[in-house]
Short mmCIF file of C-alpha atoms and ligand atoms in Angstrom, two decimals:
data_model
loop_
_atom_site.label_atom_id
_atom_site.label_comp_id
_atom_site.label_asym_id
_atom_site.label_seq_id
_atom_site.Cartn_x
_atom_site.Cartn_y
_atom_site.Cartn_z
CA UNK A 195 9.67 -5.27 9.51
CA UNK A 196 8.71 -4.56 5.75
CA UNK A 197 10.78 -6.22 2.53
CA UNK A 198 9.77 -5.78 -1.30
CA UNK A 199 12.14 -7.74 -3.47
CA UNK A 200 11.70 -6.62 -7.05
CA UNK A 201 8.70 -5.33 -7.01
CA UNK A 202 7.63 -3.95 -10.21
CA UNK A 203 4.79 -2.05 -11.58
CA UNK A 204 3.87 -0.66 -15.03
CA UNK A 205 0.60 1.24 -16.55
CA UNK A 206 0.16 0.51 -19.78
CA UNK A 207 3.29 0.60 -21.33
CA UNK A 208 4.70 2.66 -19.16
CA UNK A 209 6.87 0.97 -16.36
CA UNK A 210 7.15 2.84 -13.42
CA UNK A 211 8.77 0.55 -10.88
CA UNK A 212 11.69 -1.40 -12.02
CA UNK A 213 13.15 -3.62 -9.35
CA UNK A 214 12.59 -2.57 -6.11
CA UNK A 215 14.03 -4.71 -3.20
CA UNK A 216 14.54 -2.79 0.09
CA UNK A 217 14.00 -3.53 3.83
CA UNK A 218 12.79 -1.29 6.15
CA UNK A 219 13.50 -1.92 10.02
CA UNK A 220 11.17 -1.03 12.34
CA UNK A 221 11.83 2.34 13.70
CA UNK A 222 12.62 3.32 11.10
CA UNK A 223 12.32 6.69 9.65
CA UNK A 224 12.63 6.59 5.05
CA UNK A 225 12.06 9.87 3.60
CA UNK A 226 11.67 9.17 -0.61
CA UNK A 227 12.62 11.77 -2.34
CA UNK A 228 13.64 12.46 -5.94
CA UNK A 229 12.04 14.03 -9.03
CA UNK A 230 8.21 14.47 -10.32
CA UNK A 231 6.87 11.07 -11.81
CA UNK A 232 9.81 8.72 -11.05
CA UNK A 233 7.01 6.60 -8.74
CA UNK A 234 7.92 7.65 -5.24
CA UNK A 235 3.69 7.86 -5.01
CA UNK A 236 3.12 4.31 -7.05
CA UNK A 237 5.63 2.61 -4.38
CA UNK A 238 4.07 3.74 -1.67
CA UNK A 239 0.69 2.77 -3.12
CA UNK A 240 1.90 -1.11 -3.85
CA UNK A 241 3.61 -0.87 -0.65
CA UNK A 242 -0.56 -0.82 1.00
CA UNK A 243 -1.85 -2.75 -1.84
CA UNK A 244 -4.05 0.60 -3.39
CA UNK A 245 -1.73 -0.44 -6.60
CA UNK A 246 -1.63 -4.28 -7.32
CA UNK A 247 2.20 -4.28 -8.62
CA UNK A 248 2.76 -6.54 -11.72
CA UNK A 249 6.06 -8.86 -10.20
CA UNK A 250 7.82 -9.13 -6.76
CA UNK A 251 7.25 -9.37 -3.60
CA UNK A 252 6.20 -7.51 -0.15
CA UNK A 253 6.45 -9.20 3.20
CA UNK A 254 5.20 -6.90 6.58
CA UNK A 255 6.45 -9.02 9.74
CA UNK A 256 6.62 -12.26 8.02
CA UNK A 257 3.84 -12.18 5.85
CA UNK A 258 3.86 -12.66 2.16
CA UNK A 259 1.04 -9.82 1.23
CA UNK A 260 1.27 -10.73 -2.14
CA UNK A 261 0.95 -14.33 -1.92
CA UNK A 262 -1.97 -16.42 -2.79
CA UNK A 263 -3.90 -17.16 -0.08
CA UNK A 264 -2.52 -14.09 2.21
CA UNK A 265 -6.59 -12.12 3.96
CA UNK A 266 -5.07 -8.91 2.56
CA UNK A 267 -7.49 -6.39 4.05
CA UNK A 268 -6.40 -8.79 7.45
CA UNK A 269 -2.53 -7.42 5.96
CA UNK A 270 -3.72 -3.54 4.92
CA UNK A 271 -5.15 -3.36 8.34
CA UNK A 272 -1.54 -3.09 9.70
CA UNK A 273 -0.41 -0.16 7.01
CA UNK A 274 -1.50 3.02 7.72
CA UNK A 275 -1.73 5.67 5.05
CA UNK A 276 -1.79 9.85 5.33
CA UNK A 277 -2.72 11.21 1.51
CA UNK A 278 -1.85 15.06 0.11
CA UNK A 279 -5.38 15.29 -0.22
CA UNK A 280 -6.62 14.07 3.93
CA UNK A 281 -9.02 11.71 2.46
CA UNK A 282 -11.57 12.84 6.02
CA UNK A 283 -15.29 11.77 5.02
CA UNK A 284 -16.95 15.10 5.41
CA UNK A 285 -20.32 13.81 6.18
CA UNK A 286 -18.84 12.48 9.71
CA UNK A 287 -17.87 14.31 12.44
CA UNK A 288 -14.53 13.92 13.75
CA UNK A 289 -14.94 11.81 16.52
CA UNK A 290 -16.88 9.18 13.83
CA UNK A 291 -14.07 10.13 11.52
CA UNK A 292 -11.21 8.51 14.08
CA UNK A 293 -13.67 5.13 15.27
CA UNK A 294 -14.95 4.66 12.18
CA UNK A 295 -12.45 2.00 11.57
CA UNK A 296 -11.54 0.97 14.32
CA UNK A 297 -15.20 0.03 15.52
CA UNK A 298 -15.84 -1.87 11.84
CA UNK A 299 -12.22 -3.10 10.98
CA UNK A 300 -11.02 -4.04 14.57
CA UNK A 301 -14.69 -5.01 16.03
CA UNK A 302 -14.00 -1.83 18.92
CA UNK A 303 -16.71 -1.24 21.21
CA UNK A 304 -17.77 2.44 20.64
CA UNK A 305 -16.47 3.63 24.67
CA UNK A 306 -13.71 1.89 23.44
CA UNK A 307 -12.62 3.52 20.80
CA UNK A 308 -14.45 7.24 21.53
CA UNK A 309 -12.25 7.36 24.15
CA UNK A 310 -8.32 6.07 22.24
CA UNK A 311 -9.72 8.34 19.75
CA UNK A 312 -9.42 11.36 22.61
CA UNK A 313 -6.20 10.72 23.46
CA UNK A 314 -5.10 10.64 19.83
CA UNK A 315 -6.49 13.88 19.24
CA UNK A 316 -5.50 15.34 22.02
CA UNK A 317 -1.71 14.00 21.03
CA UNK A 318 -1.98 15.75 17.60
CA UNK A 319 -3.49 18.87 19.00
CA UNK A 320 -6.72 18.49 17.70
CA UNK A 321 -9.13 17.34 20.72
CA UNK A 322 -11.05 20.90 20.91
CA UNK A 323 -12.78 19.69 17.02
CA UNK A 324 -13.47 16.30 18.02
CA UNK A 325 -17.45 17.37 17.34
CA UNK A 326 -16.15 19.64 14.29
CA UNK A 327 -17.30 18.11 11.07
CA UNK A 328 -14.15 18.66 8.44
CA UNK A 329 -15.29 21.45 6.52
CA UNK A 330 -14.75 23.37 9.72
CA UNK A 331 -11.21 22.95 10.32
CA UNK A 332 -8.09 24.19 8.71
CA UNK A 333 -5.86 22.47 6.61
CA UNK A 334 -3.41 21.77 8.89
CA UNK A 335 -6.03 20.36 11.45
CA UNK A 336 -7.86 18.20 8.84
CA UNK A 337 -4.42 16.73 8.16
CA UNK A 338 -3.63 16.51 11.99
CA UNK A 339 -7.15 14.38 12.51
CA UNK A 340 -6.12 12.47 9.20
CA UNK A 341 -2.79 11.23 11.34
CA UNK A 342 -4.46 10.22 14.19
CA UNK A 343 -7.57 8.49 11.95
CA UNK A 344 -4.39 6.24 10.89
CA UNK A 345 -3.13 6.05 14.32
CA UNK A 346 -6.44 4.67 16.00
CA UNK A 347 -5.86 1.62 13.61
CA UNK A 348 -2.58 0.73 15.71
CA UNK A 349 -0.48 0.24 12.16
CA UNK A 350 3.10 -1.70 12.77
CA UNK A 351 4.07 0.98 9.73
CA UNK A 352 2.30 4.50 8.36
CA UNK A 353 3.13 5.70 4.83
CA UNK A 354 2.80 9.33 3.96
CA UNK A 355 2.76 10.80 0.60
CA UNK A 356 3.70 14.02 0.59
CA UNK A 357 0.98 15.28 3.43
CA UNK A 358 1.79 18.85 3.57
CA UNK A 359 1.96 19.77 -0.02
CA UNK A 360 -1.95 20.42 -0.28
CA UNK A 361 -1.07 22.81 3.16
CA UNK A 362 -0.56 26.88 3.17
CA UNK A 363 2.78 27.43 4.15
CA UNK A 364 1.80 28.15 7.38
CA UNK A 365 0.32 24.91 8.31
CA UNK A 366 3.08 22.76 7.34
CA UNK A 367 5.17 23.11 10.67
CA UNK A 368 2.17 22.12 12.53
CA UNK A 369 1.95 18.72 10.26
CA UNK A 370 5.67 17.77 10.36
CA UNK A 371 5.89 18.23 14.04
CA UNK A 372 3.28 15.88 14.58
CA UNK A 373 5.15 13.75 12.53
CA UNK A 374 8.60 14.66 14.61
CA UNK A 375 6.90 12.95 17.88
CA UNK A 376 5.81 9.84 15.88
CA UNK A 377 9.44 9.05 14.92
CA UNK A 378 10.61 9.70 17.81
CA UNK A 379 8.42 7.28 19.81
CA UNK A 380 9.39 4.79 17.35
CA UNK A 381 6.82 4.44 14.45
CA UNK A 382 7.78 3.28 10.84
CA UNK A 383 7.60 5.58 8.70
CA UNK A 384 8.27 6.35 4.73
CA UNK A 385 7.42 9.44 4.10
CA UNK A 386 7.31 10.74 0.27
CA UNK A 387 7.64 14.73 0.20
CA UNK A 388 9.87 17.76 -0.55
CA UNK A 389 10.08 19.58 2.23
CA UNK A 390 13.93 18.45 2.25
CA UNK A 391 15.02 20.19 5.40
CA UNK A 392 12.65 17.62 7.21
CA UNK A 393 13.38 14.99 5.48
CA UNK A 394 16.94 15.56 6.80
CA UNK A 395 16.04 16.16 9.90
CA UNK A 396 13.82 13.37 10.65
CA UNK A 397 15.02 10.12 8.37
CA UNK A 398 17.00 7.69 9.22
CA UNK A 399 17.69 6.68 5.74
CA UNK A 400 16.91 8.73 2.78
CA UNK A 401 15.40 6.67 -0.77
CA UNK A 402 15.53 8.93 -3.58
CA UNK A 403 13.99 7.88 -6.49
CA UNK A 404 15.38 8.16 -10.03
CA UNK A 405 15.59 5.68 -13.63
CA UNK A 406 12.46 3.57 -11.46
CA UNK A 407 13.85 2.73 -8.51
CA UNK A 408 15.63 3.80 -6.03
CA UNK A 409 18.39 5.53 -7.30
CA UNK A 410 20.68 5.66 -4.42
CA UNK A 411 20.08 5.80 -0.73
CA UNK A 412 21.81 6.03 2.20
CA UNK A 413 21.64 8.49 5.64
CA UNK A 414 20.31 12.26 5.45
CA UNK A 415 24.19 13.15 5.99
CA UNK A 416 25.22 10.78 3.02
CA UNK A 417 22.46 11.90 0.55
CA UNK A 418 22.13 15.35 1.21
CA UNK A 419 26.27 16.11 2.17
CA UNK A 420 27.65 13.33 0.04
CA UNK A 421 25.68 12.05 -2.70
CA UNK A 422 27.42 9.41 -4.73
CA UNK A 423 25.19 9.59 -8.17
CA UNK A 424 25.48 11.70 -10.79
CA UNK A 425 21.38 12.10 -10.87
CA UNK A 426 21.40 12.91 -7.26
CA UNK A 427 23.80 14.93 -6.66
CA UNK A 428 21.87 16.95 -9.91
CA UNK A 429 19.28 16.72 -7.70
CA UNK A 430 19.93 18.29 -4.14
CA UNK A 431 22.58 20.64 -5.93
CA UNK A 432 18.97 21.51 -7.49
CA UNK A 433 16.54 21.61 -4.76
CA UNK A 434 19.76 23.75 -2.48
CA UNK A 435 19.57 26.62 -5.44
CA UNK A 436 17.81 29.33 -7.10
CA UNK A 437 18.68 31.39 -10.62
CA UNK A 438 17.55 34.29 -12.59
CA UNK A 439 18.15 35.88 -15.30
CA UNK A 440 18.15 39.42 -16.60
CA UNK A 441 18.14 40.30 -20.08
CA UNK A 442 17.56 44.11 -20.42
CA UNK A 443 16.90 47.19 -17.51
CA UNK A 444 13.45 46.21 -17.79
CA UNK A 445 12.70 43.17 -15.74
CA UNK A 446 10.04 42.04 -13.49
CA UNK A 447 11.13 42.85 -10.24
CA UNK A 448 8.25 41.49 -8.39
CA UNK A 449 8.37 38.11 -9.69
CA UNK A 450 11.55 37.63 -9.05
CA UNK A 451 11.58 38.92 -5.43
CA UNK A 452 8.38 36.32 -5.10
CA UNK A 453 10.39 33.24 -6.30
CA UNK A 454 13.49 34.35 -4.28
CA UNK A 455 10.46 34.66 -1.19
CA UNK A 456 9.55 31.03 -2.03
CA UNK A 457 12.73 29.74 -2.21
CA UNK A 458 14.17 31.36 1.35
CA UNK A 459 10.65 29.75 2.88
CA UNK A 460 11.12 26.56 1.36
CA UNK A 461 14.65 26.52 3.58
CA UNK A 462 13.50 28.02 6.61
CA UNK A 463 15.23 30.78 6.24
CA UNK A 464 14.25 33.52 9.20
CA UNK A 465 12.68 36.27 7.23
CA UNK A 466 15.04 39.07 7.91
CA UNK A 467 17.42 36.82 6.32
CA UNK A 468 15.50 36.94 3.29
CA UNK A 469 14.40 40.87 3.21
CA UNK A 470 18.42 41.82 4.30
CA UNK A 471 18.73 39.87 0.59
CA UNK A 472 15.92 41.40 -0.83
CA UNK A 473 17.62 44.69 -0.32
CA UNK A 474 21.05 43.81 -1.45
CA UNK A 475 20.02 42.34 -4.98
CA UNK A 476 18.03 45.54 -5.32
CA UNK A 477 21.53 47.43 -4.64
CA UNK A 478 23.52 45.34 -6.48
CA UNK A 479 21.38 45.45 -9.49
CA UNK A 480 21.14 49.40 -8.88
CA UNK A 481 25.00 49.45 -9.98
CA UNK A 482 25.06 47.80 -12.85
CA UNK A 483 25.96 48.85 -16.19
CA UNK A 484 25.00 46.64 -18.30
CA UNK A 485 22.00 44.71 -18.34
CA UNK A 486 22.30 42.83 -21.37
CA UNK A 487 23.94 39.37 -19.73
CA UNK A 488 22.32 39.49 -15.81
CA UNK A 489 22.29 36.38 -14.16
CA UNK A 490 22.12 36.55 -10.10
CA UNK A 491 21.70 33.35 -8.27
CA UNK A 492 21.34 31.54 -4.47
CA UNK A 493 23.02 28.93 -2.92
CA UNK A 494 21.61 27.53 0.58
CA UNK A 495 24.06 25.34 2.55
CA UNK A 496 22.17 23.71 5.25
CA UNK A 497 25.96 21.73 6.70
CA UNK A 498 26.64 26.00 7.24
CA UNK A 499 23.38 27.81 7.17
CA UNK A 500 25.23 29.99 4.61
CA UNK A 501 23.52 31.50 2.31
CA UNK A 502 25.33 32.61 -0.58
CA UNK A 503 24.27 35.07 -3.06
CA UNK A 504 26.04 35.23 -6.77
CA UNK A 505 25.98 37.84 -9.51
CA UNK A 506 27.65 36.96 -12.85
CA UNK A 507 26.88 39.55 -15.21
CA UNK A 508 28.53 39.86 -18.67
CA UNK A 509 30.29 43.39 -20.22
CA UNK A 510 33.63 44.96 -19.48
CA UNK A 511 35.41 44.49 -16.12
CA UNK A 512 33.22 46.80 -13.64
CA UNK A 513 33.73 46.35 -10.29
CA UNK A 514 30.02 47.27 -9.00
CA UNK A 515 31.94 47.51 -5.40
CA UNK A 516 34.23 50.16 -6.55
CA UNK A 517 32.98 53.18 -5.60
CA UNK A 518 31.98 55.21 -8.77
CA UNK A 519 30.00 58.69 -7.52
CA UNK A 520 28.10 59.89 -3.77
CA UNK A 521 25.33 57.74 -4.38
CA UNK A 522 27.21 54.71 -5.03
CA UNK A 523 28.73 55.69 -1.77
CA UNK A 524 25.39 54.96 0.57
CA UNK A 525 24.85 51.93 -1.52
CA UNK A 526 27.54 50.62 -1.42
CA UNK A 527 27.47 50.93 2.41
CA UNK A 528 24.11 49.08 2.35
CA UNK A 529 25.53 46.21 0.65
CA UNK A 530 28.67 45.85 3.07
CA UNK A 531 26.94 46.16 6.05
CA UNK A 532 24.69 42.71 4.84
CA UNK A 533 27.34 40.71 3.91
CA UNK A 534 29.74 38.70 5.89
CA UNK A 535 32.23 38.37 3.07
CA UNK A 536 32.34 39.52 -0.23
CA UNK A 537 34.05 38.47 -3.27
CA UNK A 538 34.47 40.14 -6.58
CA UNK A 539 36.35 38.20 -10.26
CA UNK A 540 36.16 39.52 -13.86
CA UNK A 541 36.82 36.01 -15.80
CA UNK A 542 35.46 34.93 -19.27
CA UNK A 543 33.84 38.70 -20.06
CA UNK A 544 31.57 38.29 -16.89
CA UNK A 545 32.17 40.13 -13.44
CA UNK A 546 30.97 37.95 -10.88
CA UNK A 547 30.38 38.98 -7.21
CA UNK A 548 29.81 36.54 -4.70
CA UNK A 549 28.05 37.89 -1.31
CA UNK A 550 27.64 36.04 1.88
CA UNK A 551 24.94 37.07 3.34
CA UNK A 552 25.03 38.07 7.34
CA UNK A 553 23.12 35.18 9.15
CA UNK A 554 20.69 37.76 11.41
N1 ATP B 174 -2.96 5.26 -12.16
C1 ATP B 174 -2.02 5.65 -13.27
N2 ATP B 174 -2.01 5.07 -14.34
C2 ATP B 174 -1.95 5.60 -15.32
N3 ATP B 174 -0.28 6.10 -15.20
C3 ATP B 174 -0.50 6.49 -13.78
C4 ATP B 174 -0.84 6.31 -12.55
N4 ATP B 174 -0.75 6.97 -11.62
C5 ATP B 174 1.12 7.24 -12.06
N5 ATP B 174 1.10 7.34 -13.24
C6 ATP B 174 1.96 7.76 -13.70
O1 ATP B 174 3.21 6.56 -13.03
C7 ATP B 174 4.65 7.77 -12.95
C8 ATP B 174 5.08 7.92 -11.83
O2 ATP B 174 3.67 8.40 -11.42
P1 ATP B 174 3.94 8.67 -9.22
O3 ATP B 174 2.75 9.87 -9.14
O4 ATP B 174 3.81 7.52 -8.88
O5 ATP B 174 5.23 9.83 -9.23
P2 ATP B 174 5.92 10.58 -8.27
O6 ATP B 174 7.16 10.48 -8.43
O7 ATP B 174 4.68 10.42 -6.84
O8 ATP B 174 5.72 12.14 -9.08
P3 ATP B 174 5.48 13.56 -8.31
O9 ATP B 174 5.90 13.98 -7.16
O10 ATP B 174 4.63 14.08 -8.88
O11 ATP B 174 3.93 13.41 -7.12
C9 ATP B 174 4.15 8.91 -13.87
O12 ATP B 174 4.26 8.97 -14.79
C10 ATP B 174 2.45 9.06 -13.66
O13 ATP B 174 1.60 9.88 -14.52
#
């Protein structure tokens, strides 16, 4: 169990952590989410004493880490950390990266450390790379080796600082799968992440950090479905939605599509649904009459897996799904075939078309 009381940290005149008091039980998986610069990484770095807190206390399994006389290096062996940039030793093989800690710090024999390393490399799926060097591995493999290295120290707790942020999207899932497995096996973990779907599925609790502290905490359901405080609500809404403005008939379709694809990828929306959405957006834009002020927005509900697309266009009342010409009819048919529900309203000088995309 790890507990902080009134933990604070300043950089010069900037107070990053104000007064953090939390208790994390064994086997808990905590995801820490929140806007950039709110101290999420600093909090993790204070917990394993990579940064020295300015005030407060940290207690790990009964040991007060900041108390005078505490052997800090002994305490730190119990807390593993996995970094965004992997931090492997480039000049050491995968095997040596994993065994160096146990041999030097835990005084294990070479044979014992190597046997354990091979087991752990198998666990994270990179056993075949045991004799490779870090620069011969993909980003996903490097991060899995970093996790094996961390496990080799038999930590009581592992801190993950944005473990997938430096990875190509194709490699994110292999690293998340390993973390999920550790969660199932009961490892206590704190994970700073921007992967919301993952945070929601894997965590026992979510800490939303803002204003120098844990602004709101709760179960994934509480934080993602019914956040109580204003800033949490705004943050959750923002990560679930996307919008794009068009101010003239000449707009950058490719840039817009790129952003839409990135949004869909982040929310693990199936490729087929993303493609349908892009075609739907294109057809709806073809039916617009006035391009002076159009706002397109997407919102995704993780609860129902529904993707909602809204097109809001200023100008005279004009339902784009009211057939005008034969060419329009074809477009309208295509639009209707891709949606399970479509609603049109004209309000305050704005045409609003709300489409619910079909799931597959
Ligand atoms: N070593 C440092 N010296 C001075 N300021 C720092 C240092 N490390 C972090 N900061 C500042 O502290 C604040 C919190 O940084 P931190 O990296 O903990 O935020 P974060 O929530 O993890 O952000 P992100 O999600 O972007 O990684 C930021 O304003 C940052 O510029």
